[in-house]
């Protein structure tokens, strides 16, 4: 398995609070991605990074921000969590944009 | 906007059957197509990657084909086993570095 960990694995929070999810990789891959998975919508890209301090928006980026200060860490922040952000969040990594993506175990986030 | 469809949504077969899962996409300008497996409550496991210039890829009992011009891919699973039970997802990579996923096929292989 690709060396990808996500923390926390489960989180329950309240509407309006900030939340940060962390993705950590030991593969030294250049590309890192954040997806969310929802019933009826499948997996959708939130943001991705193509290098340290280099990020771009995905399909569903509103309400989310990301940061990548080191190759191995990619943080996803919900500035003010809403119930619509209740979801399972997956991090993925890849060494090239056109190569395989490898996924982490996911974080289940519940916003009450 | 790329759309990816997987048919059937669910499939139940007896152990030992050969089976085919289908994936179709609306925009043929893809860089690659990837098949994943997802077990309940788990992350995605990459099964096969087919680059846009390739026609098929094989790994063990799995064979994936790609017909880019018609916007179709199939995942063939030979001699299915109960351990193959999972949801299978296909995803295509377009310009913009975005993987677009299908809704998945939930497979149950009965002993």
mmCIF file of C-alpha atoms in Angstrom:
data_model
loop_
_atom_site.group_PDB
_atom_site.id
_atom_site.type_symbol
_atom_site.label_atom_id
_atom_site.label_comp_id
_atom_site.label_asym_id
_atom_site.label_seq_id
_atom_site.Cartn_x
_atom_site.Cartn_y
_atom_site.Cartn_z
ATOM 1 C CA UNK A 1 0.000 0.000 0.000
ATOM 2 C CA UNK A 2 1.086 3.529 -0.766
ATOM 3 C CA UNK A 3 2.195 5.301 2.398
ATOM 4 C CA UNK A 4 -0.716 7.649 2.944
ATOM 5 C CA UNK A 5 -2.289 8.462 6.289
ATOM 6 C CA UNK A 6 -5.153 10.758 7.106
ATOM 7 C CA UNK A 7 -5.979 12.321 10.456
ATOM 8 C CA UNK A 8 -8.302 12.362 12.167
ATOM 9 C CA UNK A 9 -10.121 9.284 10.856
ATOM 10 C CA UNK A 10 -13.411 10.372 12.396
ATOM 11 C CA UNK A 11 -14.580 13.782 13.556
ATOM 12 C CA UNK A 12 -17.842 15.236 14.790
ATOM 13 C CA UNK A 13 -18.064 19.003 14.953
ATOM 14 C CA UNK A 14 -20.636 21.759 15.142
ATOM 15 C CA UNK A 15 -21.802 24.171 12.483
ATOM 16 C CA UNK A 16 -19.640 27.264 12.292
ATOM 17 C CA UNK A 17 -16.459 25.785 13.727
ATOM 18 C CA UNK A 18 -13.227 25.578 11.727
ATOM 19 C CA UNK A 19 -11.931 22.100 10.911
ATOM 20 C CA UNK A 20 -8.582 20.981 9.519
ATOM 21 C CA UNK A 21 -7.939 17.570 8.024
ATOM 22 C CA UNK A 22 -4.421 16.336 7.443
ATOM 23 C CA UNK A 23 -2.989 14.092 4.754
ATOM 24 C CA UNK A 24 0.529 12.757 5.181
ATOM 25 C CA UNK A 25 2.510 10.777 2.595
ATOM 26 C CA UNK A 26 5.832 8.969 2.745
ATOM 27 C CA UNK A 27 6.128 8.391 -1.038
ATOM 28 C CA UNK A 28 7.598 11.790 -1.962
ATOM 29 C CA UNK A 29 4.935 12.162 -4.681
ATOM 30 C CA UNK A 30 4.556 15.577 -6.251
ATOM 31 C CA UNK A 31 0.767 15.592 -6.614
ATOM 32 C CA UNK A 32 -1.723 15.492 -3.755
ATOM 33 C CA UNK A 33 -5.506 15.677 -3.955
ATOM 34 C CA UNK A 34 -8.521 16.088 -1.700
ATOM 35 C CA UNK A 35 -11.824 14.464 -2.672
ATOM 36 C CA UNK A 36 -15.160 14.126 -0.972
ATOM 37 C CA UNK A 37 -17.485 11.149 -1.388
ATOM 38 C CA UNK A 38 -21.228 11.524 -0.990
ATOM 39 C CA UNK A 39 -24.129 9.179 -1.779
ATOM 40 C CA UNK A 40 -25.637 10.142 -5.099
ATOM 41 C CA UNK A 41 -22.668 12.327 -6.075
ATOM 42 C CA UNK A 42 -19.789 9.886 -6.009
ATOM 43 C CA UNK A 43 -16.265 11.186 -5.561
ATOM 44 C CA UNK A 44 -15.556 14.813 -6.426
ATOM 45 C CA UNK A 45 -12.312 16.757 -6.416
ATOM 46 C CA UNK A 46 -12.083 19.633 -3.920
ATOM 47 C CA UNK A 47 -8.521 20.928 -4.373
ATOM 48 C CA UNK A 48 -5.201 19.571 -5.491
ATOM 49 C CA UNK A 49 -1.532 20.446 -5.180
ATOM 50 C CA UNK A 50 1.203 20.075 -7.786
ATOM 51 C CA UNK A 51 4.068 21.037 -5.501
ATOM 52 C CA UNK A 52 4.958 22.812 -2.277
ATOM 53 C CA UNK A 53 2.862 25.985 -2.062
ATOM 54 C CA UNK A 54 1.285 25.208 -5.475
ATOM 55 C CA UNK A 55 -2.430 24.457 -5.326
ATOM 56 C CA UNK A 56 -5.487 24.720 -7.548
ATOM 57 C CA UNK A 57 -9.240 24.386 -7.250
ATOM 58 C CA UNK A 58 -11.288 21.359 -8.141
ATOM 59 C CA UNK A 59 -14.949 20.880 -8.882
ATOM 60 C CA UNK A 60 -16.335 21.621 -5.386
ATOM 61 C CA UNK A 61 -13.881 24.054 -3.782
ATOM 62 C CA UNK A 62 -16.300 26.569 -2.248
ATOM 63 C CA UNK A 63 -15.988 26.649 1.550
ATOM 64 C CA UNK A 64 -12.621 24.854 1.544
ATOM 65 C CA UNK A 65 -9.023 26.001 1.571
ATOM 66 C CA UNK A 66 -5.789 24.009 1.379
ATOM 67 C CA UNK A 67 -2.158 24.453 2.212
ATOM 68 C CA UNK A 68 1.004 22.542 1.429
ATOM 69 C CA UNK A 69 4.124 23.775 3.176
ATOM 70 C CA UNK A 70 6.012 20.463 2.906
ATOM 71 C CA UNK A 71 6.044 17.766 0.228
ATOM 72 C CA UNK A 72 4.623 15.198 2.614
ATOM 73 C CA UNK A 73 1.707 17.147 4.103
ATOM 74 C CA UNK A 74 -1.478 18.506 2.514
ATOM 75 C CA UNK A 75 -4.014 20.189 4.768
ATOM 76 C CA UNK A 76 -7.701 20.734 4.023
ATOM 77 C CA UNK A 77 -9.453 23.441 6.052
ATOM 78 C CA UNK A 78 -13.150 24.072 6.369
ATOM 79 C CA UNK A 79 -13.208 27.711 7.429
ATOM 80 C CA UNK A 80 -16.685 27.520 8.980
ATOM 81 C CA UNK A 81 -18.159 24.038 8.778
ATOM 82 C CA UNK A 82 -21.708 23.570 7.501
ATOM 83 C CA UNK A 83 -23.969 20.517 7.547
ATOM 84 C CA UNK A 84 -23.562 20.200 3.762
ATOM 85 C CA UNK A 85 -19.889 19.438 4.375
ATOM 86 C CA UNK A 86 -20.753 16.240 6.227
ATOM 87 C CA UNK A 87 -18.995 13.686 4.064
ATOM 88 C CA UNK A 88 -16.160 11.212 3.770
ATOM 89 C CA UNK A 89 -12.955 12.959 2.722
ATOM 90 C CA UNK A 90 -10.222 11.139 0.841
ATOM 91 C CA UNK A 91 -6.689 12.224 0.141
ATOM 92 C CA UNK A 92 -4.855 10.873 -2.902
ATOM 93 C CA UNK A 93 -1.316 11.129 -4.215
ATOM 94 C CA UNK A 94 0.404 10.666 -7.568
ATOM 95 C CA UNK A 95 3.933 11.024 -8.902
ATOM 96 C CA UNK A 96 2.812 12.422 -12.258
ATOM 97 C CA UNK A 97 -0.422 14.070 -13.298
ATOM 98 C CA UNK A 98 -1.114 11.315 -15.853
ATOM 99 C CA UNK A 99 -0.159 8.412 -13.628
ATOM 100 C CA UNK A 100 -2.075 6.383 -11.071
ATOM 101 C CA UNK A 101 -3.589 8.053 -8.065
ATOM 102 C CA UNK A 102 -3.359 6.238 -4.734
ATOM 103 C CA UNK A 103 -5.903 6.911 -2.041
ATOM 104 C CA UNK A 104 -5.728 7.198 1.715
ATOM 105 C CA UNK A 105 -8.130 5.501 4.152
ATOM 106 C CA UNK A 106 -10.494 8.478 4.437
ATOM 107 C CA UNK A 107 -11.830 10.781 7.158
ATOM 108 C CA UNK A 108 -15.485 10.638 8.106
ATOM 109 C CA UNK A 109 -16.627 14.136 9.073
ATOM 110 C CA UNK A 110 -20.006 14.870 10.623
ATOM 111 C CA UNK A 111 -21.123 18.480 11.034
ATOM 112 C CA UNK A 112 -24.060 18.849 13.425
ATOM 113 C CA UNK B 1 -18.496 18.661 -18.662
ATOM 114 C CA UNK B 2 -17.304 15.061 -18.487
ATOM 115 C CA UNK B 3 -19.861 12.544 -17.275
ATOM 116 C CA UNK B 4 -19.022 8.961 -16.365
ATOM 117 C CA UNK B 5 -21.670 6.252 -16.128
ATOM 118 C CA UNK B 6 -21.303 2.732 -14.813
ATOM 119 C CA UNK B 7 -23.717 -0.045 -15.626
ATOM 120 C CA UNK B 8 -25.005 -2.048 -13.881
ATOM 121 C CA UNK B 9 -25.248 -0.234 -10.550
ATOM 122 C CA UNK B 10 -25.353 -3.570 -8.743
ATOM 123 C CA UNK B 11 -24.578 -7.133 -9.724
ATOM 124 C CA UNK B 12 -24.918 -10.447 -7.910
ATOM 125 C CA UNK B 13 -23.297 -13.571 -9.347
ATOM 126 C CA UNK B 14 -22.418 -17.069 -8.148
ATOM 127 C CA UNK B 15 -18.799 -17.863 -7.455
ATOM 128 C CA UNK B 16 -16.793 -18.914 -10.496
ATOM 129 C CA UNK B 17 -18.592 -16.792 -13.085
ATOM 130 C CA UNK B 18 -16.744 -14.562 -15.485
ATOM 131 C CA UNK B 19 -18.225 -11.080 -15.471
ATOM 132 C CA UNK B 20 -17.985 -7.723 -17.195
ATOM 133 C CA UNK B 21 -18.418 -4.296 -15.666
ATOM 134 C CA UNK B 22 -19.075 -1.363 -17.963
ATOM 135 C CA UNK B 23 -17.973 2.250 -17.857
ATOM 136 C CA UNK B 24 -18.882 4.950 -20.378
ATOM 137 C CA UNK B 25 -17.776 8.573 -20.620
ATOM 138 C CA UNK B 26 -19.071 11.487 -22.677
ATOM 139 C CA UNK B 27 -15.847 13.334 -23.562
ATOM 140 C CA UNK B 28 -13.292 11.193 -25.392
ATOM 141 C CA UNK B 29 -10.446 13.685 -24.788
ATOM 142 C CA UNK B 30 -9.076 11.788 -21.818
ATOM 143 C CA UNK B 31 -5.499 11.228 -20.676
ATOM 144 C CA UNK B 32 -6.171 7.935 -18.937
ATOM 145 C CA UNK B 33 -8.792 5.759 -17.273
ATOM 146 C CA UNK B 34 -8.368 4.110 -13.907
ATOM 147 C CA UNK B 35 -10.337 1.284 -12.283
ATOM 148 C CA UNK B 36 -10.601 1.141 -8.495
ATOM 149 C CA UNK B 37 -12.031 -1.185 -5.919
ATOM 150 C CA UNK B 38 -13.647 0.085 -2.717
ATOM 151 C CA UNK B 39 -14.573 -2.122 0.209
ATOM 152 C CA UNK B 40 -17.262 -0.869 2.629
ATOM 153 C CA UNK B 41 -15.924 1.851 4.915
ATOM 154 C CA UNK B 42 -12.514 1.769 3.254
ATOM 155 C CA UNK B 43 -10.477 3.797 0.835
ATOM 156 C CA UNK B 44 -10.013 3.146 -2.868
ATOM 157 C CA UNK B 45 -7.544 0.563 -4.128
ATOM 158 C CA UNK B 46 -6.151 1.134 -7.610
ATOM 159 C CA UNK B 47 -6.639 -1.921 -9.823
ATOM 160 C CA UNK B 48 -5.628 -0.896 -13.330
ATOM 161 C CA UNK B 49 -4.587 2.230 -15.209
ATOM 162 C CA UNK B 50 -5.015 2.490 -18.978
ATOM 163 C CA UNK B 51 -3.316 5.372 -20.743
ATOM 164 C CA UNK B 52 -5.226 6.983 -23.614
ATOM 165 C CA UNK B 53 -2.853 5.411 -26.150
ATOM 166 C CA UNK B 54 -3.444 1.884 -24.812
ATOM 167 C CA UNK B 55 -6.218 -0.565 -25.616
ATOM 168 C CA UNK B 56 -6.066 -2.821 -22.559
ATOM 169 C CA UNK B 57 -4.287 -3.704 -19.345
ATOM 170 C CA UNK B 58 -4.190 -6.957 -17.424
ATOM 171 C CA UNK B 59 -3.460 -7.813 -13.816
ATOM 172 C CA UNK B 60 -4.059 -11.377 -12.667
ATOM 173 C CA UNK B 61 -7.740 -12.230 -13.176
ATOM 174 C CA UNK B 62 -8.557 -8.659 -14.183
ATOM 175 C CA UNK B 63 -8.522 -7.269 -17.698
ATOM 176 C CA UNK B 64 -9.555 -3.752 -18.579
ATOM 177 C CA UNK B 65 -10.117 -2.487 -22.104
ATOM 178 C CA UNK B 66 -10.466 1.028 -23.428
ATOM 179 C CA UNK B 67 -12.174 2.241 -26.589
ATOM 180 C CA UNK B 68 -11.588 5.980 -26.400
ATOM 181 C CA UNK B 69 -13.381 6.856 -29.632
ATOM 182 C CA UNK B 70 -16.632 5.300 -28.443
ATOM 183 C CA UNK B 71 -16.189 6.446 -24.849
ATOM 184 C CA UNK B 72 -16.240 3.001 -23.293
ATOM 185 C CA UNK B 73 -14.213 0.825 -20.971
ATOM 186 C CA UNK B 74 -14.896 -2.638 -19.617
ATOM 187 C CA UNK B 75 -13.457 -4.450 -16.625
ATOM 188 C CA UNK B 76 -13.452 -8.213 -17.059
ATOM 189 C CA UNK B 77 -13.136 -10.362 -13.934
ATOM 190 C CA UNK B 78 -12.371 -14.020 -14.570
ATOM 191 C CA UNK B 79 -13.470 -16.836 -12.266
ATOM 192 C CA UNK B 80 -15.032 -14.557 -9.680
ATOM 193 C CA UNK B 81 -14.536 -15.266 -5.973
ATOM 194 C CA UNK B 82 -16.387 -14.111 -2.841
ATOM 195 C CA UNK B 83 -13.366 -11.962 -2.024
ATOM 196 C CA UNK B 84 -14.061 -9.949 -5.182
ATOM 197 C CA UNK B 85 -17.210 -8.567 -3.560
ATOM 198 C CA UNK B 86 -16.810 -4.785 -3.417
ATOM 199 C CA UNK B 87 -17.772 -1.626 -5.262
ATOM 200 C CA UNK B 88 -15.841 -1.055 -8.473
ATOM 201 C CA UNK B 89 -15.290 2.510 -9.658
ATOM 202 C CA UNK B 90 -13.955 3.816 -12.918
ATOM 203 C CA UNK B 91 -12.511 7.302 -13.288
ATOM 204 C CA UNK B 92 -11.218 9.281 -16.267
ATOM 205 C CA UNK B 93 -8.566 11.981 -16.259
ATOM 206 C CA UNK B 94 -9.257 15.037 -18.392
ATOM 207 C CA UNK B 95 -7.437 18.307 -18.959
ATOM 208 C CA UNK B 96 -7.482 20.297 -15.735
ATOM 209 C CA UNK B 97 -5.937 17.412 -13.802
ATOM 210 C CA UNK B 98 -9.344 16.298 -12.633
ATOM 211 C CA UNK B 99 -10.414 12.693 -12.177
ATOM 212 C CA UNK B 100 -14.116 12.283 -12.897
ATOM 213 C CA UNK B 101 -15.637 9.228 -11.256
ATOM 214 C CA UNK B 102 -18.543 7.040 -12.181
ATOM 215 C CA UNK B 103 -21.142 6.066 -9.623
ATOM 216 C CA UNK B 104 -19.730 2.562 -9.237
ATOM 217 C CA UNK B 105 -20.923 -1.009 -9.616
ATOM 218 C CA UNK B 106 -21.621 -2.864 -6.372
ATOM 219 C CA UNK B 107 -20.595 -6.486 -6.905
ATOM 220 C CA UNK B 108 -21.653 -9.418 -4.745
ATOM 221 C CA UNK B 109 -20.124 -12.837 -5.448
ATOM 222 C CA UNK B 110 -22.048 -15.580 -3.673
ATOM 223 C CA UNK B 111 -20.269 -18.754 -2.493
#
